[in-house]
CSV table of C-alpha atoms and ligand atoms in Angstrom, one decimal:
chain,number,residue,atom,x,y,z
A,1,UNK,CA,118.0,79.7,135.0
A,2,UNK,CA,117.8,83.1,133.4
A,3,UNK,CA,115.3,85.6,131.9
A,4,UNK,CA,115.6,86.6,128.3
A,5,UNK,CA,113.8,89.1,126.1
A,6,UNK,CA,113.3,88.0,122.5
A,7,UNK,CA,111.9,90.4,119.9
A,8,UNK,CA,110.4,88.7,116.8
A,9,UNK,CA,109.6,85.7,119.0
A,10,UNK,CA,106.6,84.6,116.9
A,11,UNK,CA,108.4,83.5,113.8
A,12,UNK,CA,111.6,82.5,112.0
A,13,UNK,CA,114.9,82.8,113.9
A,14,UNK,CA,113.4,84.6,116.9
A,15,UNK,CA,110.9,81.8,117.4
A,16,UNK,CA,113.7,79.2,117.2
A,17,UNK,CA,115.8,81.0,119.8
A,18,UNK,CA,112.8,81.5,122.1
A,19,UNK,CA,112.0,77.7,121.8
A,20,UNK,CA,115.7,76.8,122.5
A,21,UNK,CA,115.9,79.1,125.5
A,22,UNK,CA,112.7,77.7,126.9
A,23,UNK,CA,113.8,74.1,126.3
A,24,UNK,CA,117.0,74.9,128.3
A,25,UNK,CA,114.8,76.0,131.2
A,26,UNK,CA,115.0,79.8,130.8
A,27,UNK,CA,112.1,82.3,131.0
A,28,UNK,CA,111.4,84.0,127.7
A,29,UNK,CA,109.6,87.3,127.4
A,30,UNK,CA,108.7,87.4,123.7
A,31,UNK,CA,107.8,90.6,121.9
A,32,UNK,CA,105.9,90.5,118.6
A,33,UNK,CA,102.8,91.6,116.8
A,34,UNK,CA,101.1,88.3,117.7
A,35,UNK,CA,101.6,85.1,119.8
A,36,UNK,CA,104.0,86.7,122.3
A,37,UNK,CA,104.0,87.7,126.0
A,38,UNK,CA,104.2,91.4,124.9
A,39,UNK,CA,102.2,92.4,121.9
A,40,UNK,CA,103.7,95.5,120.3
A,41,UNK,CA,104.1,97.1,116.9
A,42,UNK,CA,107.7,98.2,116.9
A,43,UNK,CA,107.2,100.4,113.9
A,44,UNK,CA,105.6,103.1,116.1
A,45,UNK,CA,107.1,105.1,119.0
A,46,UNK,CA,104.2,104.1,121.3
A,47,UNK,CA,104.8,100.4,120.4
A,48,UNK,CA,108.5,100.6,121.1
A,49,UNK,CA,108.0,102.5,124.4
A,50,UNK,CA,105.2,100.1,125.5
A,51,UNK,CA,107.3,97.0,124.6
A,52,UNK,CA,110.3,98.4,126.5
A,53,UNK,CA,108.3,99.2,129.6
A,54,UNK,CA,106.3,95.9,129.6
A,55,UNK,CA,109.4,93.8,129.4
A,56,UNK,CA,111.0,95.7,132.3
A,57,UNK,CA,107.9,95.1,134.4
A,58,UNK,CA,107.7,91.4,133.5
A,59,UNK,CA,111.4,90.7,134.2
A,60,UNK,CA,111.4,92.6,137.5
A,61,UNK,CA,114.3,94.8,136.4
A,62,UNK,CA,116.7,91.9,135.7
A,63,UNK,CA,117.6,90.4,132.3
A,64,UNK,CA,120.2,87.8,131.6
A,65,UNK,CA,120.1,88.5,127.9
A,66,UNK,CA,118.2,89.7,124.9
A,67,UNK,CA,117.8,88.7,121.3
A,68,UNK,CA,116.7,91.6,119.1
A,69,UNK,CA,115.4,89.7,116.1
A,70,UNK,CA,112.1,91.5,115.1
A,71,UNK,CA,112.6,92.8,111.6
A,72,UNK,CA,111.2,93.2,108.1
A,73,UNK,CA,112.7,92.6,104.7
A,74,UNK,CA,112.8,95.0,101.8
A,75,UNK,CA,109.1,95.6,101.6
A,76,UNK,CA,107.6,97.3,98.5
A,77,UNK,CA,105.4,100.3,99.0
A,78,UNK,CA,105.4,104.1,99.3
A,79,UNK,CA,106.4,104.4,102.9
A,80,UNK,CA,108.5,101.2,103.1
A,81,UNK,CA,111.9,102.9,103.8
A,82,UNK,CA,110.5,104.6,106.9
A,83,UNK,CA,108.9,101.3,108.2
A,84,UNK,CA,112.1,99.4,107.6
A,85,UNK,CA,114.1,102.0,109.5
A,86,UNK,CA,111.6,102.2,112.3
A,87,UNK,CA,111.5,98.4,112.9
A,88,UNK,CA,115.0,97.3,111.9
A,89,UNK,CA,116.9,100.2,113.5
A,90,UNK,CA,114.8,102.0,116.2
A,91,UNK,CA,113.2,98.7,117.1
A,92,UNK,CA,116.6,97.4,118.1
A,93,UNK,CA,118.4,100.5,119.4
A,94,UNK,CA,115.6,102.0,121.5
A,95,UNK,CA,114.7,98.7,123.2
A,96,UNK,CA,118.3,97.7,123.8
A,97,UNK,CA,119.0,101.1,125.4
A,98,UNK,CA,115.8,100.9,127.6
A,99,UNK,CA,116.8,97.4,128.8
A,100,UNK,CA,120.4,98.2,129.5
A,101,UNK,CA,120.0,98.9,133.2
A,102,UNK,CA,118.1,95.5,133.6
A,103,UNK,CA,120.9,93.8,131.7
A,104,UNK,CA,123.6,95.5,133.8
A,105,UNK,CA,121.7,94.3,136.9
A,106,UNK,CA,122.7,90.6,136.3
A,107,UNK,CA,126.4,91.4,135.8
A,108,UNK,CA,127.1,89.0,132.9
A,109,UNK,CA,124.3,89.6,130.3
A,110,UNK,CA,124.6,88.9,126.6
A,111,UNK,CA,122.7,90.8,123.9
A,112,UNK,CA,122.5,89.5,120.3
A,113,UNK,CA,121.2,91.7,117.5
A,114,UNK,CA,120.2,90.1,114.2
A,115,UNK,CA,121.9,92.2,111.5
A,116,UNK,CA,122.4,90.8,108.0
A,117,UNK,CA,125.1,90.2,105.4
A,118,UNK,CA,123.2,92.8,103.3
A,119,UNK,CA,125.3,95.3,105.4
A,120,UNK,CA,128.4,94.4,103.3
A,121,UNK,CA,127.0,92.8,100.1
A,122,UNK,CA,124.6,95.4,98.8
A,123,UNK,CA,126.5,98.1,96.9
A,124,UNK,CA,126.2,101.9,97.0
A,125,UNK,CA,124.0,102.2,100.1
A,126,UNK,CA,123.6,105.9,100.7
A,127,UNK,CA,125.9,107.1,103.5
A,128,UNK,CA,123.5,110.0,104.3
A,129,UNK,CA,120.8,107.6,105.2
A,130,UNK,CA,123.1,105.6,107.5
A,131,UNK,CA,124.4,108.7,109.2
A,132,UNK,CA,120.8,110.0,109.7
A,133,UNK,CA,119.8,106.7,111.3
A,134,UNK,CA,122.8,106.8,113.6
A,135,UNK,CA,121.5,110.2,114.7
A,136,UNK,CA,118.1,108.6,115.3
A,137,UNK,CA,116.6,110.8,112.4
A,138,UNK,CA,114.3,108.3,110.6
A,139,UNK,CA,112.5,111.2,108.8
A,140,UNK,CA,115.7,112.4,107.2
A,141,UNK,CA,116.9,108.8,106.4
A,142,UNK,CA,113.5,108.1,104.7
A,143,UNK,CA,113.7,111.4,102.7
A,144,UNK,CA,117.1,110.3,101.4
A,145,UNK,CA,115.7,107.1,100.1
A,146,UNK,CA,113.1,108.9,98.0
A,147,UNK,CA,115.9,109.5,95.4
A,148,UNK,CA,116.4,105.8,94.8
A,149,UNK,CA,113.1,104.8,93.1
A,150,UNK,CA,112.4,101.1,92.9
A,151,UNK,CA,115.8,100.3,94.5
A,152,UNK,CA,114.8,102.2,97.7
A,153,UNK,CA,113.5,99.1,99.7
A,154,UNK,CA,116.6,97.0,99.2
A,155,UNK,CA,118.9,100.0,99.9
A,156,UNK,CA,116.8,101.0,102.9
A,157,UNK,CA,117.1,97.4,104.2
A,158,UNK,CA,120.8,97.4,103.8
A,159,UNK,CA,121.1,100.9,105.3
A,160,UNK,CA,119.1,99.7,108.4
A,161,UNK,CA,121.5,96.7,108.8
A,162,UNK,CA,124.7,98.8,108.3
A,163,UNK,CA,123.4,101.4,110.9
A,164,UNK,CA,122.4,98.8,113.4
A,165,UNK,CA,125.8,96.9,113.0
A,166,UNK,CA,127.7,100.2,113.5
A,167,UNK,CA,125.6,101.0,116.5
A,168,UNK,CA,126.5,97.6,118.0
A,169,UNK,CA,130.2,98.2,117.4
A,170,UNK,CA,130.2,101.7,118.7
A,171,UNK,CA,128.1,100.9,121.8
A,172,UNK,CA,129.5,97.5,122.8
A,173,UNK,CA,132.9,98.8,123.8
A,174,UNK,CA,131.7,101.7,126.0
A,175,UNK,CA,131.6,101.9,129.8
A,176,UNK,CA,127.8,101.7,129.7
A,177,UNK,CA,127.9,98.3,128.0
A,178,UNK,CA,131.2,96.4,128.2
A,179,UNK,CA,132.0,98.3,131.5
A,180,UNK,CA,128.7,97.0,133.0
A,181,UNK,CA,129.4,93.4,132.2
A,182,UNK,CA,127.1,93.3,129.1
A,183,UNK,CA,128.3,91.7,125.9
A,184,UNK,CA,126.7,93.3,122.9
A,185,UNK,CA,127.2,91.6,119.5
A,186,UNK,CA,125.4,91.0,116.2
A,187,UNK,CA,125.0,88.1,113.9
A,188,UNK,CA,124.9,88.7,110.1
A,189,UNK,CA,122.9,85.9,108.5
A,190,UNK,CA,122.8,85.3,104.7
A,191,UNK,CA,119.6,84.0,103.1
A,192,UNK,CA,117.8,81.9,105.7
A,193,UNK,CA,114.7,79.9,104.9
A,194,UNK,CA,112.2,81.7,107.2
A,195,UNK,CA,108.8,83.2,106.4
A,196,UNK,CA,110.6,86.5,105.7
A,197,UNK,CA,112.6,84.9,102.9
A,198,UNK,CA,109.6,82.8,101.7
A,199,UNK,CA,107.6,86.0,101.2
A,200,UNK,CA,110.4,87.4,99.0
A,201,UNK,CA,110.7,84.1,97.1
A,202,UNK,CA,106.9,84.4,96.3
A,203,UNK,CA,107.6,87.5,94.2
A,204,UNK,CA,109.2,86.3,90.8
A,205,UNK,CA,111.5,89.3,90.4
A,206,UNK,CA,112.8,89.0,94.0
A,207,UNK,CA,113.1,85.3,93.7
A,208,UNK,CA,115.3,85.7,90.5
A,209,UNK,CA,117.6,88.1,92.4
A,210,UNK,CA,117.8,85.8,95.5
A,211,UNK,CA,118.6,82.8,93.4
A,212,UNK,CA,121.2,84.7,91.4
A,213,UNK,CA,123.0,85.9,94.6
A,214,UNK,CA,126.3,83.9,95.1
A,215,UNK,CA,126.2,81.5,98.1
A,216,UNK,CA,129.4,79.4,97.9
A,217,UNK,CA,127.9,76.6,100.1
A,218,UNK,CA,125.1,76.5,97.6
A,219,UNK,CA,121.9,76.6,99.7
A,220,UNK,CA,119.7,78.6,102.0
A,221,UNK,CA,120.6,78.7,105.7
A,222,UNK,CA,118.5,76.8,108.3
A,223,UNK,CA,116.8,78.9,111.0
A,224,UNK,CA,117.5,76.3,113.6
A,225,UNK,CA,121.2,76.3,112.9
A,226,UNK,CA,121.2,80.1,113.1
A,227,UNK,CA,119.4,79.9,116.4
A,228,UNK,CA,122.2,77.6,117.6
A,229,UNK,CA,124.8,80.3,116.8
A,230,UNK,CA,122.7,82.8,118.7
A,231,UNK,CA,122.4,80.5,121.7
A,232,UNK,CA,126.2,80.3,121.8
A,233,UNK,CA,126.4,84.1,121.6
A,234,UNK,CA,123.9,84.3,124.5
A,235,UNK,CA,126.0,81.9,126.6
A,236,UNK,CA,128.9,82.5,128.9
A,237,UNK,CA,131.2,81.2,126.0
A,238,UNK,CA,130.7,84.8,124.7
A,239,UNK,CA,132.2,86.5,127.7
A,240,UNK,CA,135.2,87.7,125.6
A,241,UNK,CA,133.2,88.6,122.5
A,242,UNK,CA,132.4,92.3,122.3
A,243,UNK,CA,131.2,94.4,119.4
A,244,UNK,CA,131.6,91.5,116.9
A,245,UNK,CA,129.5,91.0,113.8
A,246,UNK,CA,129.5,87.2,113.3
A,247,UNK,CA,128.8,86.3,109.6
A,248,UNK,CA,126.8,83.1,109.2
A,249,UNK,CA,126.0,83.4,105.5
A,250,UNK,CA,127.3,80.5,103.5
A,251,UNK,CA,130.3,82.4,102.3
A,252,UNK,CA,128.6,85.2,100.4
A,253,UNK,CA,130.4,88.0,102.1
A,254,UNK,CA,133.8,86.3,101.8
A,255,UNK,CA,133.1,85.6,98.1
A,256,UNK,CA,132.1,89.1,97.2
A,257,UNK,CA,134.4,91.1,99.6
A,258,UNK,CA,137.4,88.8,100.3
A,259,UNK,CA,139.9,91.7,100.3
A,260,UNK,CA,137.7,94.3,102.1
A,261,UNK,CA,138.6,93.1,105.6
A,262,UNK,CA,140.8,92.5,107.6
A,263,UNK,CA,142.8,95.5,106.6
A,264,UNK,CA,145.5,97.6,108.3
A,265,UNK,CA,144.7,101.2,109.3
A,266,UNK,CA,145.6,103.4,106.3
A,267,UNK,CA,148.1,106.3,106.8
A,268,UNK,CA,145.3,108.9,106.8
A,269,UNK,CA,143.5,107.0,109.6
A,270,UNK,CA,146.5,106.9,112.0
A,271,UNK,CA,145.6,110.2,113.8
A,272,UNK,CA,142.1,109.0,114.7
A,273,UNK,CA,143.5,105.6,115.7
A,274,UNK,CA,146.1,107.1,118.0
A,275,UNK,CA,143.4,109.4,119.5
A,276,UNK,CA,141.4,106.2,120.4
A,277,UNK,CA,144.5,104.9,122.3
A,278,UNK,CA,144.9,108.3,124.1
A,279,UNK,CA,141.2,108.3,125.1
A,280,UNK,CA,141.6,104.8,126.5
A,281,UNK,CA,144.7,105.8,128.5
A,282,UNK,CA,142.9,108.8,129.9
A,283,UNK,CA,139.8,106.7,130.9
A,284,UNK,CA,142.2,104.2,132.6
A,285,UNK,CA,143.8,107.0,134.6
A,286,UNK,CA,140.5,108.5,135.7
A,287,UNK,CA,139.4,105.2,137.4
B,301,NAI,P1,110.4,86.3,110.2
B,301,NAI,O1,109.5,87.1,109.3
B,301,NAI,O2,110.2,84.9,110.3
B,301,NAI,O3,110.4,86.9,111.7
B,301,NAI,C1,110.4,88.2,112.0
B,301,NAI,C2,109.5,88.5,113.2
B,301,NAI,O4,109.5,89.9,113.4
B,301,NAI,C3,108.0,88.1,112.9
B,301,NAI,O5,107.6,87.3,114.0
B,301,NAI,C4,107.3,89.4,112.8
B,301,NAI,O6,106.0,89.4,113.3
B,301,NAI,C5,108.2,90.3,113.7
B,301,NAI,N1,107.9,91.7,113.4
B,301,NAI,C6,108.0,92.3,112.1
B,301,NAI,N2,107.6,93.6,112.2
B,301,NAI,C7,107.3,93.8,113.5
B,301,NAI,C8,106.8,94.9,114.2
B,301,NAI,N3,106.4,96.1,113.5
B,301,NAI,N4,106.6,94.9,115.5
B,301,NAI,C9,106.9,93.7,116.2
B,301,NAI,N5,107.4,92.6,115.6
B,301,NAI,C10,107.5,92.7,114.3
B,301,NAI,O7,111.9,86.7,109.7
B,301,NAI,P2,113.3,86.1,110.1
B,301,NAI,O8,113.9,85.8,108.8
B,301,NAI,O9,113.3,85.2,111.2
B,301,NAI,O10,113.9,87.5,110.5
B,301,NAI,C11,114.5,87.8,111.8
B,301,NAI,C12,115.6,88.9,111.6
B,301,NAI,O11,116.6,88.3,110.7
B,301,NAI,C13,115.1,90.1,110.9
B,301,NAI,O12,115.7,91.2,111.6
B,301,NAI,C14,115.7,90.0,109.5
B,301,NAI,O13,116.0,91.3,108.9
B,301,NAI,C15,117.0,89.2,109.8
B,301,NAI,N6,117.5,88.5,108.6
B,301,NAI,C16,116.8,87.6,108.0
B,301,NAI,C17,117.4,86.9,106.9
B,301,NAI,C18,116.7,85.9,106.1
B,301,NAI,O14,117.1,85.5,105.0
B,301,NAI,N7,115.6,85.3,106.7
B,301,NAI,C19,118.7,87.3,106.4
B,301,NAI,C20,119.4,88.3,107.2
B,301,NAI,C21,118.8,88.9,108.3
């Protein structure tokens, strides 16, 4: 039986995954603001550092997997963008990086990040904020969002999920992750009936927007079913899955963006594409 770190283990999808892992006989080290083995506020640098270190101490330097599920929705408020970025982006990336040696130690570890279909279904998310996040510059990303007035929380939420998805795709394929036997992937849920969504539904304007959003299967997702997908992605069935963003969203992404992907590399992208081939060949020769 294995040892798994689960952030956001006190509620919603994280709680469901933690319960399913425990029921399967695994040890779970939960990280959350309350009701968890490790109590930490992932919105602060001290909270993230403390959570990373405490999990490493509790797992004895060996992790079979991790679910990075702690997150917040598009919160209203003056400093909301910064908080969203700190929890949804740094709270994933910093912890995953800190735990990477422990994940590598078991040789076949799986990491699942909870992203969102907001990454592809929210229009005109500012690229400057996404680029700043990928550089780890939350201050700059939060400054960018100040230009967007009342739309800032939704755009910040989408930016956090685009950045974290891109970080997953960029990192998963590298020698530090794939090369050390770790499979790093993300799941992109649509609207799932958890306390996070219930909070949004309690605000009439947000509820109207959520109900107006197209979901071809016509309902909210069930957190237990989402947890089953994550369990699969944490299992050995995922040995050949690397850098994937798995959409489990009732068809919203396909409905709104049917022609966006898959797509051939355009002519202007061929030099960069060939450069990736050449880099791979050089790396193979260096081994
Ligand atoms: P939830 O609100 O039920 O669970 C989120 C957990 O994260 C809570 O236990 C909360 O205490 C924890 N958390 C929040 N801020 C934290 C902080 N500063 N430090 C430590 N822990 C903190 O929500 P849900 O829906 O289960 O969300 C899980 C993930 O799924 C989030 O990343 C969310 O963005 C994502 N997601 C949710 C969707 C939905 O419709 N429910 C849709 C797409 C993505």
